[in-house]
XYZ file of C-alpha atoms in Angstrom:
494
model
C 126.370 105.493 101.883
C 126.085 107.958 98.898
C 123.855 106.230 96.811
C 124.879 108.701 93.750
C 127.630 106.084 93.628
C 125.725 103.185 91.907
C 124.526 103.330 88.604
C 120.573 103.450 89.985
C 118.744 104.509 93.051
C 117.411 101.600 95.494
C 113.847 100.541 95.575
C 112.251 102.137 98.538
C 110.852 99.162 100.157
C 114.616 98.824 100.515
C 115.895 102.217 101.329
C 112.250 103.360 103.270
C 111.016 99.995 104.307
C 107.793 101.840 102.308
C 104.801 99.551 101.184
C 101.397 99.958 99.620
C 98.833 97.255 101.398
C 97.161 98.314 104.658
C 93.862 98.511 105.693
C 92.937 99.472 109.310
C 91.867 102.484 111.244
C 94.135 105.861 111.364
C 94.946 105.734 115.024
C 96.570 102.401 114.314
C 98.908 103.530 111.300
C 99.933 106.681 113.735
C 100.851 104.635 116.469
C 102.641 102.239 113.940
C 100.546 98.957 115.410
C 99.424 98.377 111.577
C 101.446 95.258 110.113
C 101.819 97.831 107.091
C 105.254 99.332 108.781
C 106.671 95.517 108.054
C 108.039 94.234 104.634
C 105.722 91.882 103.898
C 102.100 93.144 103.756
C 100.583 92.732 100.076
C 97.111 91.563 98.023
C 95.791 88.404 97.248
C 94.253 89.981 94.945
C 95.316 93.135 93.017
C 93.012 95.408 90.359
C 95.557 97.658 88.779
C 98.724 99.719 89.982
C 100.564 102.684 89.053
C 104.392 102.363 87.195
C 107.070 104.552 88.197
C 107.542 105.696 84.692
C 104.634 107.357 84.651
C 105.598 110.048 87.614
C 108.925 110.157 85.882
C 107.809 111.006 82.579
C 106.213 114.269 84.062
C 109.146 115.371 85.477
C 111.332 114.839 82.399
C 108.861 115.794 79.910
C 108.873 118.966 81.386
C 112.595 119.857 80.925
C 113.101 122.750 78.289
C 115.355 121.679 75.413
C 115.592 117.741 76.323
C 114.472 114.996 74.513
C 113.178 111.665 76.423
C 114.377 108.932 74.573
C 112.653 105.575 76.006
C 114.818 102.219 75.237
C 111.660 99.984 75.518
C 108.642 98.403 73.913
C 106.705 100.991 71.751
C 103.701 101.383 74.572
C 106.040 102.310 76.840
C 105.756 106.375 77.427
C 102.419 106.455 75.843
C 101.213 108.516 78.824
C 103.330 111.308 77.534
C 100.624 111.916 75.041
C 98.087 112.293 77.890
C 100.566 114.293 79.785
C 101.834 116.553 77.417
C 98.608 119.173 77.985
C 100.567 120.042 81.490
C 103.615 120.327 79.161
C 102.262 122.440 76.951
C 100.534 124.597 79.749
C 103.532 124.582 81.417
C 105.473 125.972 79.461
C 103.080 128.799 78.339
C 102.400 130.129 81.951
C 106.310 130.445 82.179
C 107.764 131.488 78.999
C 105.156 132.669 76.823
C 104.862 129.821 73.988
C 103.135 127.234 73.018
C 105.993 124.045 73.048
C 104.880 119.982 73.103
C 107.074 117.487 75.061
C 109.898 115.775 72.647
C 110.026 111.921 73.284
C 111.065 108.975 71.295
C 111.237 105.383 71.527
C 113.375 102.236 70.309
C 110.209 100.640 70.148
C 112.323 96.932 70.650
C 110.859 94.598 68.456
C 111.290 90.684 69.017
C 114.694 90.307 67.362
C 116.125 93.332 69.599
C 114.935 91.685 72.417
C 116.594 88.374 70.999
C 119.810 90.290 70.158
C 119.698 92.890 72.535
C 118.747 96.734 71.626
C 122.095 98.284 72.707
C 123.255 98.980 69.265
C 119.290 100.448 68.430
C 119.804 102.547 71.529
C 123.408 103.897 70.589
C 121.564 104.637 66.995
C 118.762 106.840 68.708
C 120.977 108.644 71.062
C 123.488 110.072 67.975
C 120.131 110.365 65.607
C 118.737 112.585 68.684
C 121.824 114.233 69.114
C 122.048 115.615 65.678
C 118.479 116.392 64.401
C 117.204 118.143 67.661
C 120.584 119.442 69.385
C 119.068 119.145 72.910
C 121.167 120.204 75.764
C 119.393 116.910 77.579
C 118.902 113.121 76.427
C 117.168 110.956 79.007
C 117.837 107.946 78.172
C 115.303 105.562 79.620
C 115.354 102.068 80.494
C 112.436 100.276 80.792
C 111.156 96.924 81.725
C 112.290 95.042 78.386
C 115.771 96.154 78.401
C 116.200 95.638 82.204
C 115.268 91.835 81.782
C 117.502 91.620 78.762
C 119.961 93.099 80.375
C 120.714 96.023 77.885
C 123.601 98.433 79.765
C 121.945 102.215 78.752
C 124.550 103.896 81.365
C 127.605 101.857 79.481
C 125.418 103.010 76.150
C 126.013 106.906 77.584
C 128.891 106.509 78.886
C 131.146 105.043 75.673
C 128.962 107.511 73.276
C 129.091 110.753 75.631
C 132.665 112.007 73.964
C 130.983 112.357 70.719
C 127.427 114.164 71.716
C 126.918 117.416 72.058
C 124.033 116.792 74.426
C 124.318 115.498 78.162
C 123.007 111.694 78.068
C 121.743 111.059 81.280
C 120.361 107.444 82.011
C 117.267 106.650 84.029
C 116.065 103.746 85.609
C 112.204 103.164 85.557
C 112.003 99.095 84.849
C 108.938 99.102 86.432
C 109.404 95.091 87.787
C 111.785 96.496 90.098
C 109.643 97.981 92.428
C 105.724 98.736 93.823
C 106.253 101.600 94.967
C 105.744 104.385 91.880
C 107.777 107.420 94.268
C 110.923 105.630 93.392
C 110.568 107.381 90.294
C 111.357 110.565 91.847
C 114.667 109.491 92.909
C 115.297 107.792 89.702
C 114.878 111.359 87.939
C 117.411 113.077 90.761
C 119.595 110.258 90.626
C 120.494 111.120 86.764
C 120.366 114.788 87.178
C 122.457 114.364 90.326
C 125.228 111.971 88.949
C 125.340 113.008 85.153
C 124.298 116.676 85.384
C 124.930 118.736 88.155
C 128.546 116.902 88.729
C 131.468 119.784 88.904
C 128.868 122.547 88.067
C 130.526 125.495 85.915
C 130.875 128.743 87.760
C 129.000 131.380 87.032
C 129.441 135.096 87.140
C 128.596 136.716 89.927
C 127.721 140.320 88.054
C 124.304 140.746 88.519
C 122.918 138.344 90.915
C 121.298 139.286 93.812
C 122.076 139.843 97.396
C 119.073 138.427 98.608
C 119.486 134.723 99.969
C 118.399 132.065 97.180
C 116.432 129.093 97.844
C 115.777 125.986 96.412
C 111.997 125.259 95.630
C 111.509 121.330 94.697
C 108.798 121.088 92.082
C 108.375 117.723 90.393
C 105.167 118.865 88.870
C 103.026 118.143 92.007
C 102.198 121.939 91.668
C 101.820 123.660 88.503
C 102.428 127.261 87.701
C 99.843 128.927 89.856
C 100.514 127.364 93.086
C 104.969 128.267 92.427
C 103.318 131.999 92.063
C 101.850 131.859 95.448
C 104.760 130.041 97.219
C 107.241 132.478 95.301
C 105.083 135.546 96.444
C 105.250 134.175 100.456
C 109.393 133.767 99.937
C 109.585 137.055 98.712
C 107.804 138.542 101.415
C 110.727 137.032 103.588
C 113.583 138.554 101.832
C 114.616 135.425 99.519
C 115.279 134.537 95.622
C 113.610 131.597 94.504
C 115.263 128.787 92.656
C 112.078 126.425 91.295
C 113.537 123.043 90.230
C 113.450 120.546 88.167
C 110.094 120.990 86.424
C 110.632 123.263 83.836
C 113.979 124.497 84.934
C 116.216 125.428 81.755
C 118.919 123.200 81.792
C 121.675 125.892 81.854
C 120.068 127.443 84.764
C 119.822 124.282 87.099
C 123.580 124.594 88.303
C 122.145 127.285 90.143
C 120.793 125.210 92.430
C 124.187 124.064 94.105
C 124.754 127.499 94.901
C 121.734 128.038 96.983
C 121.536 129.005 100.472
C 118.817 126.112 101.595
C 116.970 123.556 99.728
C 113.107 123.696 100.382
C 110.432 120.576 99.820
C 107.280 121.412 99.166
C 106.518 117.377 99.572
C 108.747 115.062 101.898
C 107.623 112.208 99.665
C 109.183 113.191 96.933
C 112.495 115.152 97.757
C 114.559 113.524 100.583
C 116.951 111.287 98.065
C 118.141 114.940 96.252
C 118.135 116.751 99.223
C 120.778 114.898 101.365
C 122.766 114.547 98.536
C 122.982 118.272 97.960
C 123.955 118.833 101.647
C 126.281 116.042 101.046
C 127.907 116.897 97.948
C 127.579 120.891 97.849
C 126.778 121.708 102.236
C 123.650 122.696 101.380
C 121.078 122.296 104.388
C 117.342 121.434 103.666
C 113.848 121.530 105.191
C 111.982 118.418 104.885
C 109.065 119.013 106.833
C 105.327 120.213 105.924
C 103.603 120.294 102.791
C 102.053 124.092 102.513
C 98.836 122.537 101.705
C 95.835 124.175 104.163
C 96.433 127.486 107.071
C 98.385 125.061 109.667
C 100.923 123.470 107.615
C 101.766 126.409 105.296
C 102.813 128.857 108.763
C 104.780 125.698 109.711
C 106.248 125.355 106.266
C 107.496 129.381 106.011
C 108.617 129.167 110.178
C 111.085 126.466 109.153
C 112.415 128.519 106.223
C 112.721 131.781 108.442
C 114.096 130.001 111.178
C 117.086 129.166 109.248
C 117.734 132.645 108.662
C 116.891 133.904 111.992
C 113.634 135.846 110.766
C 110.901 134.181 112.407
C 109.432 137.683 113.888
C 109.246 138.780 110.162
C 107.632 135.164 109.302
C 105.065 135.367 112.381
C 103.962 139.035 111.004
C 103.592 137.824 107.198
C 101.706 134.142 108.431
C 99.251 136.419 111.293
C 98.333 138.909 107.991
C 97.955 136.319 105.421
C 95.892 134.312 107.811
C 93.558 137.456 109.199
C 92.832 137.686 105.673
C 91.914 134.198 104.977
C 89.834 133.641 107.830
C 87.981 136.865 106.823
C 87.491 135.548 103.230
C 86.596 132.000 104.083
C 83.251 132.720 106.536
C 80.932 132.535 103.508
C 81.728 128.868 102.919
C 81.982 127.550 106.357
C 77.957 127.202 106.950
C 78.133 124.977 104.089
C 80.723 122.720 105.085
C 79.713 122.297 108.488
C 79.325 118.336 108.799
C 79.869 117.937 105.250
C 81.603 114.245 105.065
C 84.997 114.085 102.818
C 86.488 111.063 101.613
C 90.414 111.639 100.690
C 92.820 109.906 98.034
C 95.938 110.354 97.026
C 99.888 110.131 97.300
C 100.521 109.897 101.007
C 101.438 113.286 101.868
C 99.309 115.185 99.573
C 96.125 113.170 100.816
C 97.067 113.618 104.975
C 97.417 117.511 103.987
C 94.701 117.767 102.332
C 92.769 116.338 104.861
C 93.736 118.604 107.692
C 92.530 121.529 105.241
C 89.773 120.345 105.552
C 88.837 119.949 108.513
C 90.095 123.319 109.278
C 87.645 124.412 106.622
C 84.584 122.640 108.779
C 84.534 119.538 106.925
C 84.067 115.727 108.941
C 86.820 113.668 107.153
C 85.453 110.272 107.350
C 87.913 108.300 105.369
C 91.888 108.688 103.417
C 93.641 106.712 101.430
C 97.126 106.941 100.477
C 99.307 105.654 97.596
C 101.761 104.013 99.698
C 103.262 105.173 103.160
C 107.007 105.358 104.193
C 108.202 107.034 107.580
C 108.188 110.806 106.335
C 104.326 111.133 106.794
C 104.194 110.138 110.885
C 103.730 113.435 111.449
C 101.687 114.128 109.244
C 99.231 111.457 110.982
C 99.796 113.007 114.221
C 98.023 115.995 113.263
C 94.925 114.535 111.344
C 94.186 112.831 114.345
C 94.260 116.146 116.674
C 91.249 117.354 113.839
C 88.961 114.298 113.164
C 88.482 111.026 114.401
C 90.860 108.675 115.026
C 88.813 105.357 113.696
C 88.171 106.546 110.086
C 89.101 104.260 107.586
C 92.643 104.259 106.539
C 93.519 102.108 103.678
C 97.435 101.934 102.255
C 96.525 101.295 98.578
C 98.142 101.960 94.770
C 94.920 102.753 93.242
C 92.568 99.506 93.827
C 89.401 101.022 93.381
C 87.343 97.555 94.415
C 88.134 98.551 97.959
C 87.780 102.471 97.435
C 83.890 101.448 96.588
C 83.383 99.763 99.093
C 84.923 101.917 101.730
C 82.212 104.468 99.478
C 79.447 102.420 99.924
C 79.802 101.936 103.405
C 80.823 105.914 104.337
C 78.896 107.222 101.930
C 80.382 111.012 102.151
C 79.231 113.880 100.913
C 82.549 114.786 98.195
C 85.313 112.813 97.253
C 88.341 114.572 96.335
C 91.020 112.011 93.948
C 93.525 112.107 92.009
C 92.958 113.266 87.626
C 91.167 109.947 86.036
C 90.767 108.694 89.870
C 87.029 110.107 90.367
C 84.932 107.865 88.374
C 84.750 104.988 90.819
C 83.304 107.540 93.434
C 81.005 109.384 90.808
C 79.401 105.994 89.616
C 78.699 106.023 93.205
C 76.646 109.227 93.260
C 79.184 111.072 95.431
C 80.235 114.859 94.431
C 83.759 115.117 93.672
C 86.759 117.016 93.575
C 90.293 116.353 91.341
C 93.047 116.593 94.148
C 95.666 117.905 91.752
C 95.472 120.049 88.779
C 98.511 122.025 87.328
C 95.753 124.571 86.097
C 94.301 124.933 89.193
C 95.565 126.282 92.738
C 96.208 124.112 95.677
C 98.938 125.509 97.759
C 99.652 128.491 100.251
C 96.926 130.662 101.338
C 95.679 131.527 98.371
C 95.044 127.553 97.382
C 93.240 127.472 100.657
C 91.025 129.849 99.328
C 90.490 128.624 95.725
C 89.716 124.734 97.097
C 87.104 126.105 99.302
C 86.198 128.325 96.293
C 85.625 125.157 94.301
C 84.497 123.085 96.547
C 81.377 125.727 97.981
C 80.198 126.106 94.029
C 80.781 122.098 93.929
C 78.703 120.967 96.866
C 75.807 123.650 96.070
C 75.097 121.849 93.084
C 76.267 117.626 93.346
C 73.090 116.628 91.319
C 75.113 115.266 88.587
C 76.568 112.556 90.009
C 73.319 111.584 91.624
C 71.870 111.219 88.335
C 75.096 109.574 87.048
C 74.552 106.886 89.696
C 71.201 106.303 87.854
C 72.068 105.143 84.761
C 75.555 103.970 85.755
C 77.011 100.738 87.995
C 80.282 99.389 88.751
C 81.342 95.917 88.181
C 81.407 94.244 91.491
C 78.848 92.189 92.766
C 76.578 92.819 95.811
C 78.619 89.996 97.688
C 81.491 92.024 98.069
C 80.011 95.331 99.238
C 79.132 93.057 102.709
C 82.699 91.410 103.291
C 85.904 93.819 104.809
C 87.107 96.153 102.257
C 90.223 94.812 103.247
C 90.070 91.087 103.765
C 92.229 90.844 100.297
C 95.478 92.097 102.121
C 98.260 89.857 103.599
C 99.863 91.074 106.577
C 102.415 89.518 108.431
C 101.161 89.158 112.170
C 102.355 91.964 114.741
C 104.307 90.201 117.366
């Protein structure tokens, strides 16, 4: 079924059978025994979560010459103050200048949500419209509106004949679901439906000859890392279409002229992907995240293999890694043994992982943001590198269990997600943001600059020793001796 049909993308515990409680050991998530695979698994008792519409924000915040308009409460897409530093960033790596997100809100008071805020919405949108003349509006529903029952795609649609601007509604009512990815395909189920439909042709004077394909950013990668991943596909012959962070929005019809769609993340790209082989017969690699030397040769022997250049790819991946191996001896003394403690999204945190083991390092725990069937692989190789019993835990950021996985493991650096360290450095353990736009993560080059950061890291972790001194976390000594997991519900295996 083309889901581009309905009016908003499904939840992924529906369309992925995903979830985001399990606790267990990874050999038992890789063999799927863990009651996580089935619907039901979930806390008794929950600390905090993560909302779709934050993800989603980053993605559309990042779109030259939109405007995201969020039909909501006014504290809805406050993070967009906190992310607009990657906005700004982003935008001056690519094109030079210094440029802040634009996004505004209905800010529903109680009468609106009494009367409904259709008619507030239909206000914004022409007020929008004609002070900024974007060539984008997201318009953005929210929890308050999706309970009330406000209709922002009938909004769009009666008000699109009169604005300039392409109004293109997105659904992040963050009741709907648990699992925060679904933003992704809530972001490439507008652009899909309302934006890239009937694409205008474009001249062919002055493109290239060289193949073109599509590179799926949504801003788990900043600038850097494109540069590295751009530099590999241009060893191999091809033009590089980067989308949708930052992509201009007359450019992105480009896209749907591409030879082969690319992910650079399974977790976040499968829902655009199909529908652009669908809709346009445009194949796609889903496989691989080029995060450490393994998975980056897979990544560019997929991409070659379409193309029937895998000799060429096997002589650029046997230089590149010659020259990494070379590079990389002065750190490997110092990793030796060192114990690493993983979090983040799923795919992202199982990658980063097998870097590091390949960089010496004994991973001794991971813990991922939710899990859906596109990471089995994934699991399959960190259990050829490390040991299969290490702590797995399926969790959307519950950091009561991440200290006491910590307490118990005690490793040596924790690398988390930005504003996800301080449970582990209260702890006295050195860490390590996963993710950083600013910094570099991916290809061969990203292997090099983590274990860059990392040696400097780990020759000097007395800070958050002394941090542990003067600091505690709230949880009482009772709970460091029970199961960090005895607070999930599982339905029993059968």
């Amino acid at each position: 079924m083309n889901f581009f049909d309905q009016k908003e993308p499904p939840r992924r515990e529906a369309r992925l059978n995903a979830c985001i409680a399990c606790g267990g050991t990874l050999d038992k998530l890789a063999n799927r025994k863990m009651s996580c695979c089935l619907p039901d698994g979930e806390r008794s008792f929950t600390q905090n979560s993560i909302c779709l519409l934050l993800p989603a924000l980053g993605m559309m915040n990042s779109i030259p010459n939109s405007v995201v308009l969020m039909h909501g409460a006014i504290g809805c897409g406050s993070s967009s103050h906190g992310g607009n530093a990657g906005v700004r960033s982003g935008n001056t790596h690519r094109w030079g200048v210094v440029k802040d997100a634009s996004w505004i809100s209905t800010a529903l008071s109680e009468p609106d949500v009494i009367g409904g805020g259709e008619e507030k919405l239909a206000g914004a949108i022409r007020e929008i419209d004609e002070r900024y003349n974007p060539q984008i509006i997201f318009v953005v529903g929210s929890c308050v509106p999706g309970i009330i029952g406000d209709d922002i795609d009938g909004v769009a649609q009666q008000l699109q004949p009169e604005i300039k601007a392409h109004i293109l509604p997105v659904h992040c009512e963050g009741f709907k679901t648990k699992i925060w990815a679904t933003a992704y395909d809530a972001v490439y189920h507008a652009i899909g439906r309302a934006f890239l439909q009937d694409p205008a042709e474009e001249s062919q004077a002055g493109q290239s000859e060289r193949p073109a394909v599509n590179l799926m950013n949504v801003s788990s990668m900043g600038r850097v890392d494109e540069i590295e991943l751009e530099r590999l596909l241009n060893a191999l012959g091809f033009d590089v279409n980067v989308f949708p962070v930052f992509a201009r929005p007359d450019q992105m019809t480009a896209i749907t002229k591409a030879r082969l769609s690319v992910s650079t993340c399974p977790t976040h790209d499968d829902y655009l992907l199909q529908y652009l082989e669908e809709k346009y017969g445009i194949p796609y690699v889903l496989r691989h995240m080029p995060i450490g030397i393994e998975n980056t040769g897979l990544w560019l022997r997929d991409i070659a293999a379409h193309f029937g250049k895998a000799q060429q790819a096997e002589e650029l991946i046997a230089a590149e890694e010659q020259e990494l191996t070379a590079a990389l001896t002065e750190f490997r003394s110092l990793f030796a043994g060192k114990k690493a403690f993983v979090s983040a999204g799923e795919f992202r945190a199982l990658s980063t992982a097998i870097l590091l083991a390949e960089l010496g390092f004994e991973v001794v725990a991971v813990r991922s943001f939710h899990h859906d069937e596109f990471a089995d692989s994934e699991y399959e190789k960190l259990i050829r590198v490390t040991a299969k019993e290490i702590p797995l835990n399926i969790a959307n950021c519950q950091p009561f269990e991440e200290a006491n996985l910590l307490r118990r493991i005690k490793p040596d650096i924790f690398l988390g997600h930005m504003n996800g360290n301080a449970t582990a450095a209260k702890s006295g353990v050195a860490t390590h943001v996963i993710y950083n736009v600013g910094l570099q993560y991916i290809g061969y080059k990203g292997v090099y600059e983590l274990a860059r950061r990392l040696y400097r890291q780990l020759q000097n972790p007395v800070f958050n020793r002394k941090l542990s001194e003067w600091t505690r976390l709230p949880y009482r000594s009772k709970w460091y001796e029970q199961d960090p997991f005895s607070y999930i519900r599982q339905a029993e295996v059968e």
